[in-house]
GROMACS .gro file of C-alpha atoms in nm:
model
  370
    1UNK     CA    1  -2.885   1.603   3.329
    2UNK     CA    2  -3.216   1.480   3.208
    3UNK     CA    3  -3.249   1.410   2.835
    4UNK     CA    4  -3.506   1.601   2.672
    5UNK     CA    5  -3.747   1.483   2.435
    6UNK     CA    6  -3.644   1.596   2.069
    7UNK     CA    7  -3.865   1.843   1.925
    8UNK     CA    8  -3.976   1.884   1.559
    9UNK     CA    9  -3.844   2.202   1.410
   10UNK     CA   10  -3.936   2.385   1.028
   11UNK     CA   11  -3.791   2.730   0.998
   12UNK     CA   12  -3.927   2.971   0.755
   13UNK     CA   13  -3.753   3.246   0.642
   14UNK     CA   14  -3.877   3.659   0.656
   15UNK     CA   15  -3.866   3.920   0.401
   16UNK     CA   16  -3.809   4.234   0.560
   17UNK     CA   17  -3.931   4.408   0.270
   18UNK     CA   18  -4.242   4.228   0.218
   19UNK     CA   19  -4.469   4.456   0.417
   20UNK     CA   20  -4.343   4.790   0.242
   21UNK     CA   21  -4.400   4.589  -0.102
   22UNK     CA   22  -4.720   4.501  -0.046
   23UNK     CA   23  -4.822   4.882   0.137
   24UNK     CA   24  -4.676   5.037  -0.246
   25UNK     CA   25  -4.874   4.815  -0.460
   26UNK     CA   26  -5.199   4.914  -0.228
   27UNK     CA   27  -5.166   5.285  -0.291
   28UNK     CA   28  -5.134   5.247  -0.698
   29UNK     CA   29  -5.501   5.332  -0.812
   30UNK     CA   30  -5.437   5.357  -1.226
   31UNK     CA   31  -5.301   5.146  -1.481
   32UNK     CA   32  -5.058   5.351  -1.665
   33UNK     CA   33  -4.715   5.221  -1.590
   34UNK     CA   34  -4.457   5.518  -1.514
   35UNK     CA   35  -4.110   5.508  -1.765
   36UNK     CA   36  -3.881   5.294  -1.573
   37UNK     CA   37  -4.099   5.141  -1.375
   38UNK     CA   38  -3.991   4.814  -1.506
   39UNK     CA   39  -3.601   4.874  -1.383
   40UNK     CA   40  -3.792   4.949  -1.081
   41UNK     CA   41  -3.984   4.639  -0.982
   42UNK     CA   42  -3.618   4.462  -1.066
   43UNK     CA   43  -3.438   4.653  -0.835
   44UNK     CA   44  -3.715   4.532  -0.553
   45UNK     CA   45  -3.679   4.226  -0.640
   46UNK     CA   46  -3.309   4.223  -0.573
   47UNK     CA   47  -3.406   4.407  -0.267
   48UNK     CA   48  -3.669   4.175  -0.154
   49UNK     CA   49  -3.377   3.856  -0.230
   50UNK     CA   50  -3.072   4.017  -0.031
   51UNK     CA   51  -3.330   4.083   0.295
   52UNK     CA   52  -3.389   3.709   0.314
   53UNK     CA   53  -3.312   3.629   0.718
   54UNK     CA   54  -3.381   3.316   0.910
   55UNK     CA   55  -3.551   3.228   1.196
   56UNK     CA   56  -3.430   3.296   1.521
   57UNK     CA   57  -3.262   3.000   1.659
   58UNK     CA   58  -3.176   2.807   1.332
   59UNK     CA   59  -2.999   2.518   1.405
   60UNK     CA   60  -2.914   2.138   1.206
   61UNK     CA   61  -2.627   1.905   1.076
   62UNK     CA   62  -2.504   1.979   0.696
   63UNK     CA   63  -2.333   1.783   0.414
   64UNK     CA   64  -2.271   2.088   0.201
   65UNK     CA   65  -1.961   2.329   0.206
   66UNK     CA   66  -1.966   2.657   0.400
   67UNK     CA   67  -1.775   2.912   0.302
   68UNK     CA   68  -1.627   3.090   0.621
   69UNK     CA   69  -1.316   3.173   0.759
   70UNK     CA   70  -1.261   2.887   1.013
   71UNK     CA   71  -1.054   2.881   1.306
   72UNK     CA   72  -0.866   2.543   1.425
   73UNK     CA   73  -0.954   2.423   1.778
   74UNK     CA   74  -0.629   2.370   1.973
   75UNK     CA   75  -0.600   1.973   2.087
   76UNK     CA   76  -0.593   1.942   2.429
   77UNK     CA   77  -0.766   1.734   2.699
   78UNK     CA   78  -1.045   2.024   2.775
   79UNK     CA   79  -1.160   2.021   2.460
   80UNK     CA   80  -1.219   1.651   2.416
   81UNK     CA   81  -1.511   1.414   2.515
   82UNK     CA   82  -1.442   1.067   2.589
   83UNK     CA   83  -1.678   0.758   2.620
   84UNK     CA   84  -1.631   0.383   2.457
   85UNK     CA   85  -1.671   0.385   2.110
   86UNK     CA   86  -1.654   0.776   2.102
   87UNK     CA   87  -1.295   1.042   2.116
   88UNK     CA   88  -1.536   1.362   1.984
   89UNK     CA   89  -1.348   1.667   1.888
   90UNK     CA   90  -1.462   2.010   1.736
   91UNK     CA   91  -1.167   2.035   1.452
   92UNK     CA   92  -1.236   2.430   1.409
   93UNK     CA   93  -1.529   2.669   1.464
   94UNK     CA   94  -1.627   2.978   1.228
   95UNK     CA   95  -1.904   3.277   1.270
   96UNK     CA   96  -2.070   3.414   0.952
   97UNK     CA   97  -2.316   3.674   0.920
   98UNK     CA   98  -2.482   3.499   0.579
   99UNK     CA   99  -2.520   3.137   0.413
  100UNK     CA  100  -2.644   3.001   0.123
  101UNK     CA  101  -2.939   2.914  -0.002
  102UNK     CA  102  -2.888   2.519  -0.025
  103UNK     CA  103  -2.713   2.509   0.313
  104UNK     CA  104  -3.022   2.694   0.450
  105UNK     CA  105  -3.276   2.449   0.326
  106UNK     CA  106  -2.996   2.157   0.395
  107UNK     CA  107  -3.041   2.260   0.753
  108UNK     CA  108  -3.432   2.197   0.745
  109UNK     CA  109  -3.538   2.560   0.654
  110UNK     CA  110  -3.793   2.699   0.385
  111UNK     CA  111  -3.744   2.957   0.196
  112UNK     CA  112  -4.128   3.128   0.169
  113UNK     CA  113  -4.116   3.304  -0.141
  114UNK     CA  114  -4.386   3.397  -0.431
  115UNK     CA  115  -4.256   3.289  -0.764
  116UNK     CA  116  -4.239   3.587  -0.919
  117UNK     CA  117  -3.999   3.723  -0.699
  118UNK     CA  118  -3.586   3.672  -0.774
  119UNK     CA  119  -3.419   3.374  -0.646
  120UNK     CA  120  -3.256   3.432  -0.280
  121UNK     CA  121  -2.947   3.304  -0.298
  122UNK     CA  122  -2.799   3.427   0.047
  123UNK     CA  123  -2.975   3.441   0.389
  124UNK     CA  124  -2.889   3.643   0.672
  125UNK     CA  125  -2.918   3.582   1.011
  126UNK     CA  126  -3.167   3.676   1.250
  127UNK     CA  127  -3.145   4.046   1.400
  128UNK     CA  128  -2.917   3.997   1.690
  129UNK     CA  129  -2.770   3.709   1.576
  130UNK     CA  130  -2.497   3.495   1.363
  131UNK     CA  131  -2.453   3.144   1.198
  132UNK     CA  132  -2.201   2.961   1.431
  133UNK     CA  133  -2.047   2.704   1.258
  134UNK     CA  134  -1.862   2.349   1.387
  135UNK     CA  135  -1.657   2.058   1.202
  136UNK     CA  136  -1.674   1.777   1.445
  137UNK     CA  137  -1.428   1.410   1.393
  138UNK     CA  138  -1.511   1.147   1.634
  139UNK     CA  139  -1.332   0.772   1.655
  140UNK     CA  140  -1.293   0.488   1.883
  141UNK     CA  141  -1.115   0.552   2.159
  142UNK     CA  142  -1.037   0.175   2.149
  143UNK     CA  143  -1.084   0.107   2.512
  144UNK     CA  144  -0.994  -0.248   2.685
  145UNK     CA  145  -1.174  -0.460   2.655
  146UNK     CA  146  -1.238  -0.459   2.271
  147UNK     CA  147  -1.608  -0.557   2.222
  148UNK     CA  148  -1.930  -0.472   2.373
  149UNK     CA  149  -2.015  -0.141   2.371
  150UNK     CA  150  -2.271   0.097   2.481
  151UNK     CA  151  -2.466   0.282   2.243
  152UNK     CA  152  -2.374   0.677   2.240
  153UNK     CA  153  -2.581   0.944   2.082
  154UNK     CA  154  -2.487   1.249   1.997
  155UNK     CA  155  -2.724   1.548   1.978
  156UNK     CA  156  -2.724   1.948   1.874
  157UNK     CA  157  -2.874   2.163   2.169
  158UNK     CA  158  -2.940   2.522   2.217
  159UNK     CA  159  -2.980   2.644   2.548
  160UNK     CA  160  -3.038   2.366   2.707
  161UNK     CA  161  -3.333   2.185   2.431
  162UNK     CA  162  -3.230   1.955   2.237
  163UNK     CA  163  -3.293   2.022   1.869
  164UNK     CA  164  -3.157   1.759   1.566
  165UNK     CA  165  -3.015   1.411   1.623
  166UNK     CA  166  -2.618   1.432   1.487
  167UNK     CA  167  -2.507   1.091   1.496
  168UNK     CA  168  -2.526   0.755   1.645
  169UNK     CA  169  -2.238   0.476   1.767
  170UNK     CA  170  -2.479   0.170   1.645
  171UNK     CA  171  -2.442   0.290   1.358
  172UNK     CA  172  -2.063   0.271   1.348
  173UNK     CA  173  -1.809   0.453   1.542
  174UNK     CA  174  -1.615   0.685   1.310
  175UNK     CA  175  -1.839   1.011   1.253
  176UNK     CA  176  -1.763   1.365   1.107
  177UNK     CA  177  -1.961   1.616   0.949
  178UNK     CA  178  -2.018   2.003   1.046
  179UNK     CA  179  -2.324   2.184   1.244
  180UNK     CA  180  -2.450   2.462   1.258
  181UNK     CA  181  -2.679   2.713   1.521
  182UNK     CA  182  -2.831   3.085   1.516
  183UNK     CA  183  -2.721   3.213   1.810
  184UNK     CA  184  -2.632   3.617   1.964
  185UNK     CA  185  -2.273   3.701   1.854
  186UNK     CA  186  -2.209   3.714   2.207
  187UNK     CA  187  -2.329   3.407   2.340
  188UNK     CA  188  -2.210   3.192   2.651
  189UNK     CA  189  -2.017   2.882   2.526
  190UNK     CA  190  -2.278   2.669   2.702
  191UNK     CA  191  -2.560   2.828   2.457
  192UNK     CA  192  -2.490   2.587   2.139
  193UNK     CA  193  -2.353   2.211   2.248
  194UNK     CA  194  -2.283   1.907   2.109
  195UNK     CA  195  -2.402   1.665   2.345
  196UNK     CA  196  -2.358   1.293   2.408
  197UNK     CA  197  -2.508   1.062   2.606
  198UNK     CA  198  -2.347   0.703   2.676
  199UNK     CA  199  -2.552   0.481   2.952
  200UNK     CA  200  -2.739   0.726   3.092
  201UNK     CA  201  -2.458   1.001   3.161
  202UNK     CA  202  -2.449   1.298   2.941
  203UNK     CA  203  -2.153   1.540   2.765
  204UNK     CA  204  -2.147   1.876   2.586
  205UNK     CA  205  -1.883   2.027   2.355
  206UNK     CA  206  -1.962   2.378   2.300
  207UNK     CA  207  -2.018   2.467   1.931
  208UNK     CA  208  -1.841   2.843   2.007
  209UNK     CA  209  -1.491   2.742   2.068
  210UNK     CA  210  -1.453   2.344   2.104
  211UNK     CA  211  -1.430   2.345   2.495
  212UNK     CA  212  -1.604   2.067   2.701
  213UNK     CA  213  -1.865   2.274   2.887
  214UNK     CA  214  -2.045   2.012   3.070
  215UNK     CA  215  -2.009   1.615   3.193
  216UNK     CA  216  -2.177   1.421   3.397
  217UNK     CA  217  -1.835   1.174   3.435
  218UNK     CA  218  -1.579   1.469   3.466
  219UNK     CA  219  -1.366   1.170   3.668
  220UNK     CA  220  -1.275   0.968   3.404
  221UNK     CA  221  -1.056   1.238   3.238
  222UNK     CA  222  -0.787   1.141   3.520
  223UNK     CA  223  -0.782   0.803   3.453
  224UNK     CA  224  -0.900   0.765   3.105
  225UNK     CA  225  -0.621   0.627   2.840
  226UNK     CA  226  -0.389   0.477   3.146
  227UNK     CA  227  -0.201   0.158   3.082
  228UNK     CA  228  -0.095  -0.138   3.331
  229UNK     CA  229   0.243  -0.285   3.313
  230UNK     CA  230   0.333  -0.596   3.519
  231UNK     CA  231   0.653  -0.525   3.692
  232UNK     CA  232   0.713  -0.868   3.783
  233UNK     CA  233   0.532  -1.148   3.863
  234UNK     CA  234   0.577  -1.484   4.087
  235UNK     CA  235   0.524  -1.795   3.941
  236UNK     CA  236   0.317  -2.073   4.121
  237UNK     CA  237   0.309  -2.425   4.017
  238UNK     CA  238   0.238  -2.729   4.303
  239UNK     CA  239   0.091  -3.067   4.238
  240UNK     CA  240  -0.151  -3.255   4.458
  241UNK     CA  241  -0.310  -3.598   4.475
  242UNK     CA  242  -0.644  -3.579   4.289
  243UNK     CA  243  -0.998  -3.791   4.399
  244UNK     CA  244  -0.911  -4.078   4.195
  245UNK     CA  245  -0.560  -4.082   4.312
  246UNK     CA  246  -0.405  -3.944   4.012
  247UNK     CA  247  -0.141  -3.631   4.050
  248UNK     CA  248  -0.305  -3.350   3.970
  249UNK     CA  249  -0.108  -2.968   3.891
  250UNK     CA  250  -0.207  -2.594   3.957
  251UNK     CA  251  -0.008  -2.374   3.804
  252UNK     CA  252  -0.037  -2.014   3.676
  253UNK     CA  253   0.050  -1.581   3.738
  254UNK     CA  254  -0.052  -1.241   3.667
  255UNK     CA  255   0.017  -1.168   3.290
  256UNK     CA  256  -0.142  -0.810   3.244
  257UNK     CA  257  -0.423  -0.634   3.278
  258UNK     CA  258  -0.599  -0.283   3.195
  259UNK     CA  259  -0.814   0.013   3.340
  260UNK     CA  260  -1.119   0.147   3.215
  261UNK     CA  261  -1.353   0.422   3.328
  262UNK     CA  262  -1.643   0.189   3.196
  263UNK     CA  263  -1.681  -0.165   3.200
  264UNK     CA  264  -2.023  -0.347   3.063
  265UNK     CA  265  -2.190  -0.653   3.344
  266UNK     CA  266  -2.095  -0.893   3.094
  267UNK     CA  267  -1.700  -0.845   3.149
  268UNK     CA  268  -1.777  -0.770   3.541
  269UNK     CA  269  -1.804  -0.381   3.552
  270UNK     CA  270  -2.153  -0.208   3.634
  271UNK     CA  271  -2.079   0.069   3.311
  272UNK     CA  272  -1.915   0.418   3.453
  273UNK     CA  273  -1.708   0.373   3.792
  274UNK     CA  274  -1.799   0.592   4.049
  275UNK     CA  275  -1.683   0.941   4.078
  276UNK     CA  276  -1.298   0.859   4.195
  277UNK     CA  277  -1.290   0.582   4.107
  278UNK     CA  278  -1.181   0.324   3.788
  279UNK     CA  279  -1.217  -0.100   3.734
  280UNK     CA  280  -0.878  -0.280   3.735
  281UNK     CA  281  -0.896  -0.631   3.548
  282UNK     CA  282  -0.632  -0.865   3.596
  283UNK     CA  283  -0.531  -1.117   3.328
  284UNK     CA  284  -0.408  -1.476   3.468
  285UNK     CA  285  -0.275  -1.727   3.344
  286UNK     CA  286  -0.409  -2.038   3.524
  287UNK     CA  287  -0.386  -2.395   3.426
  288UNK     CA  288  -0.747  -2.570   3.459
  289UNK     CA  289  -0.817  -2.860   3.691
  290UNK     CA  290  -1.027  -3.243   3.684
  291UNK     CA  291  -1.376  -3.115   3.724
  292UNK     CA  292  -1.392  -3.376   4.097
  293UNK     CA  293  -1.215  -3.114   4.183
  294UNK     CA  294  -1.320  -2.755   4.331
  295UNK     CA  295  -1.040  -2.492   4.248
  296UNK     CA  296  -1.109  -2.190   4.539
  297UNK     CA  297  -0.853  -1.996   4.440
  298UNK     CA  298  -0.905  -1.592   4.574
  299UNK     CA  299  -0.725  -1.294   4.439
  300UNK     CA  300  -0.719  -0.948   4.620
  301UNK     CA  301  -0.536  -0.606   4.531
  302UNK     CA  302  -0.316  -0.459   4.784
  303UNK     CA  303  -0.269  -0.071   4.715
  304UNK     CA  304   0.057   0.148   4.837
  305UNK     CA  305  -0.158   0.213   5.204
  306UNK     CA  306  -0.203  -0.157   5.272
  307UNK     CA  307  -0.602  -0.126   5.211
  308UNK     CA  308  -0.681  -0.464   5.030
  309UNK     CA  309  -0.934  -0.459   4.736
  310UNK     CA  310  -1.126  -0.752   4.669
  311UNK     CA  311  -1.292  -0.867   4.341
  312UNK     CA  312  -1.612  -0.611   4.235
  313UNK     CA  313  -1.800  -0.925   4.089
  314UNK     CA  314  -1.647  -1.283   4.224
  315UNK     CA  315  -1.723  -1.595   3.980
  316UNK     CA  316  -1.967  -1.858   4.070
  317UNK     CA  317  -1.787  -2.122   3.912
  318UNK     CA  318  -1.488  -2.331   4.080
  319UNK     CA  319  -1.332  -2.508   3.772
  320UNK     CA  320  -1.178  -2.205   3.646
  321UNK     CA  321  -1.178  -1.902   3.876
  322UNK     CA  322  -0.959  -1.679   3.595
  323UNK     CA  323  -1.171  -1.766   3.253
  324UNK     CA  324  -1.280  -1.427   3.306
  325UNK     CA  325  -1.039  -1.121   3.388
  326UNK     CA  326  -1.108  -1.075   3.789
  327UNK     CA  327  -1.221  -0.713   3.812
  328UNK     CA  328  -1.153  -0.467   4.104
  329UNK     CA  329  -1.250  -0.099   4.196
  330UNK     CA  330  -0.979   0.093   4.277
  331UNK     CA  331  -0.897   0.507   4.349
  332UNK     CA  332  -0.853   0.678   3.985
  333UNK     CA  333  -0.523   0.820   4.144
  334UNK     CA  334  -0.375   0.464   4.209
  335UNK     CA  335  -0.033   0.442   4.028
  336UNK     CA  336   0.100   0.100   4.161
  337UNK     CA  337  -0.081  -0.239   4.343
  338UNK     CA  338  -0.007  -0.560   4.459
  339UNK     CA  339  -0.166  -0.845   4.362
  340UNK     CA  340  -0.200  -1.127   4.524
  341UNK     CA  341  -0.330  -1.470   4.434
  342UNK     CA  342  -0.431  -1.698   4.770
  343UNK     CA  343  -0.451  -2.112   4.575
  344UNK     CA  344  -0.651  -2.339   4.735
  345UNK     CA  345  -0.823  -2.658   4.588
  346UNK     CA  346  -1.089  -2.892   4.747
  347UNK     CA  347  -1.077  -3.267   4.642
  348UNK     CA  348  -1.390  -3.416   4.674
  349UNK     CA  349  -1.659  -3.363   4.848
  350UNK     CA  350  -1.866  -3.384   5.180
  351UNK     CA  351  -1.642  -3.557   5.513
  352UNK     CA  352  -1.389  -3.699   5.318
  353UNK     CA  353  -1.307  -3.380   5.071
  354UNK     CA  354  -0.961  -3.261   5.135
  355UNK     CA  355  -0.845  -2.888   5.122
  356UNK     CA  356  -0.494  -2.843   4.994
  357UNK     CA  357  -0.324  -2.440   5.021
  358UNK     CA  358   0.001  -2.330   4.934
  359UNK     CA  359   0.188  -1.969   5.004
  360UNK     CA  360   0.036  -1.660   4.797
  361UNK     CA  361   0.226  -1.594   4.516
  362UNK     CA  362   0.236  -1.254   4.395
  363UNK     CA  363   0.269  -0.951   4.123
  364UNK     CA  364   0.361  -0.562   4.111
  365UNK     CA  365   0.229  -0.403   3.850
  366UNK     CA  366   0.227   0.030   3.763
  367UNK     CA  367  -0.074   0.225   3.628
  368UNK     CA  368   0.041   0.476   3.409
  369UNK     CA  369  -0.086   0.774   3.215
  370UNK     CA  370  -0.021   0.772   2.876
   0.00000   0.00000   0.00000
């Protein structure tokens, strides 16, 4: 889905009864004024006011209060978008024929009246058309691991064209407020979206009825909110003669871990996993080493079939091969792996270094939903 450039909009709003006003006061050719001609002119005034409609099309973001009968949006999982930093919901959905003035001109239109004619203090909608209304809530999913996250912007679009910026996550991540779009009563729930993008990969929520009509990462909603308990987990410790003679110890075992649909290059994801697919990190707790010494230790993932998983993004250091959370792509439907840690240490270096490996202790752990 390709992003399209946002467009400036200004709506102006029609008189129906303009034209026949004007035609009237053309045909008058003397001065006298006729008795009641003064109740008259009032009356097409009012006239003029309650024929008010907007623009096809109408669309924006309001802070003001709109009276309509609302109808909730039932919680469930298809009528929910997901990405860090944003759990976007349509809260409840309404359809009105009319709105006021100030929400009108809230939502960027103009109302193009003479002054001498009465105050419009309604406007309908287009011929053909209603005011579809939306309260949207969105929070932090709260996604391991807490920290960097991607920027996410949300957008209103009709039919495909994007029309008003709605909110952004740099700007924090708890949003709500209520939109609103001119569309045919009997529109297509894909019409009128609220869409999000999030590295590149974009989201709708339709504005008719709360659903999630499109996503470019439909996979993640099988994985997305799982949690990893360790089952159990082997403890290593060995010692071994260091380069200066000196008894050194390694020592350490799986203590948790997490999955995420997206992980950022700094914690050793490439942002969304693959369709299928979901990034395991491990947490280990590893005692650190003398720096004379190079500490290889490998990990893998073993899933129920045997296949073995190595790490997505292996360290380049040796001193500490577990400061960072070893990550691993692994089938969204996994529900239980093996891991397995494989020590080894080098002392030295060159002819004389010395490589020292010990049995591979290992840990069970279950992927749950929650």
């Amino acid at each position: 889905m390709i992003r399209p450039r946002p467009r400036p909009v200004t709506y102006a709003i029609v008189a129906l009864a303009t034209a026949a006003a004007l035609g009237l006061a053309g045909c008058s050719g003397g001065t006298d004024t006729a008795p009641g001609a003064g109740a008259a002119d009032s009356a097409d005034k009012q006239d003029d006011a309650a024929a008010f409609r907007a623009q096809p099309d109408l669309a924006g973001t309001t802070a003001l209060t709109i009276e309509a009968e609302f109808t909730p949006v039932e919680e469930s999982d298809a009528a929910r978008l997901l990405a860090p930093g944003v759990d976007l919901r349509i809260t409840q959905v309404a359809q009105t024929d009319t709105l006021s003035a100030e929400v009108l001109q809230d939502l960027g239109g103009e109302l193009d009246q003479a002054d001498d004619e009465a105050t419009v203090e309604s406007v309908q909608a287009a011929e053909g058309q209603v005011f579809w209304v939306a309260e949207y809530s969105s929070d932090d999913p709260q996604w391991e691991p807490r920290g960097e996250l991607p920027d996410s912007t949300a957008s209103l679009a009709l039919s495909g064209n994007e029309i008003a910026d709605v909110f952004d996550t740099a700007e924090g991540t708890m949003h709500r407020g209520t939109v609103v779009a001119s569309l045919p009563a009997d529109a297509d729930p894909q019409t009128g979206v609220l869409q999000v993008e999030t590295d590149g990969e974009f989201q709708a929520l339709s504005l008719l009825d709360g659903s999630r009509v499109a996503s470019d990462v439909e996979h993640i909603y099988d994985s997305a909110g799982a949690e990893v308990q360790v089952d159990s987990a082997e403890e290593f410790e060995e010692t071994f003669e260091g380069w200066t003679g000196d008894q050194q110890r390694l020592a350490g075992s799986v203590s948790g871990g997490f999955v995420t649909p997206w992980l950022s290059s700094r914690d050793g994801g490439d942002g969304w996993a693959g369709p299928g697919q979901v990034y395991l990190a491990v947490a280990v707790d590893w005692a650190e080493i003398s720096a004379t010494t190079d500490d290889e230790t490998g990990i893998y993932v073993e899933l129920a079939d045997g296949t073995t998983v190595r790490q997505h993004d292996p360290p380049v250091y040796l001193s500490s091969p577990f400061e960072d959370d070893p990550v691993f792509l692994i089938p969204a439907e996994t529900e239980q792996v093996t891991v397995v840690l494989e020590p080894q240490v080098t002392v030295g270096a060159g002819s004389t270094a010395e490589t020292h490996t010990w049995d591979s202790p290992a840990a069970e752990l279950t992927i749950s939903a929650t």
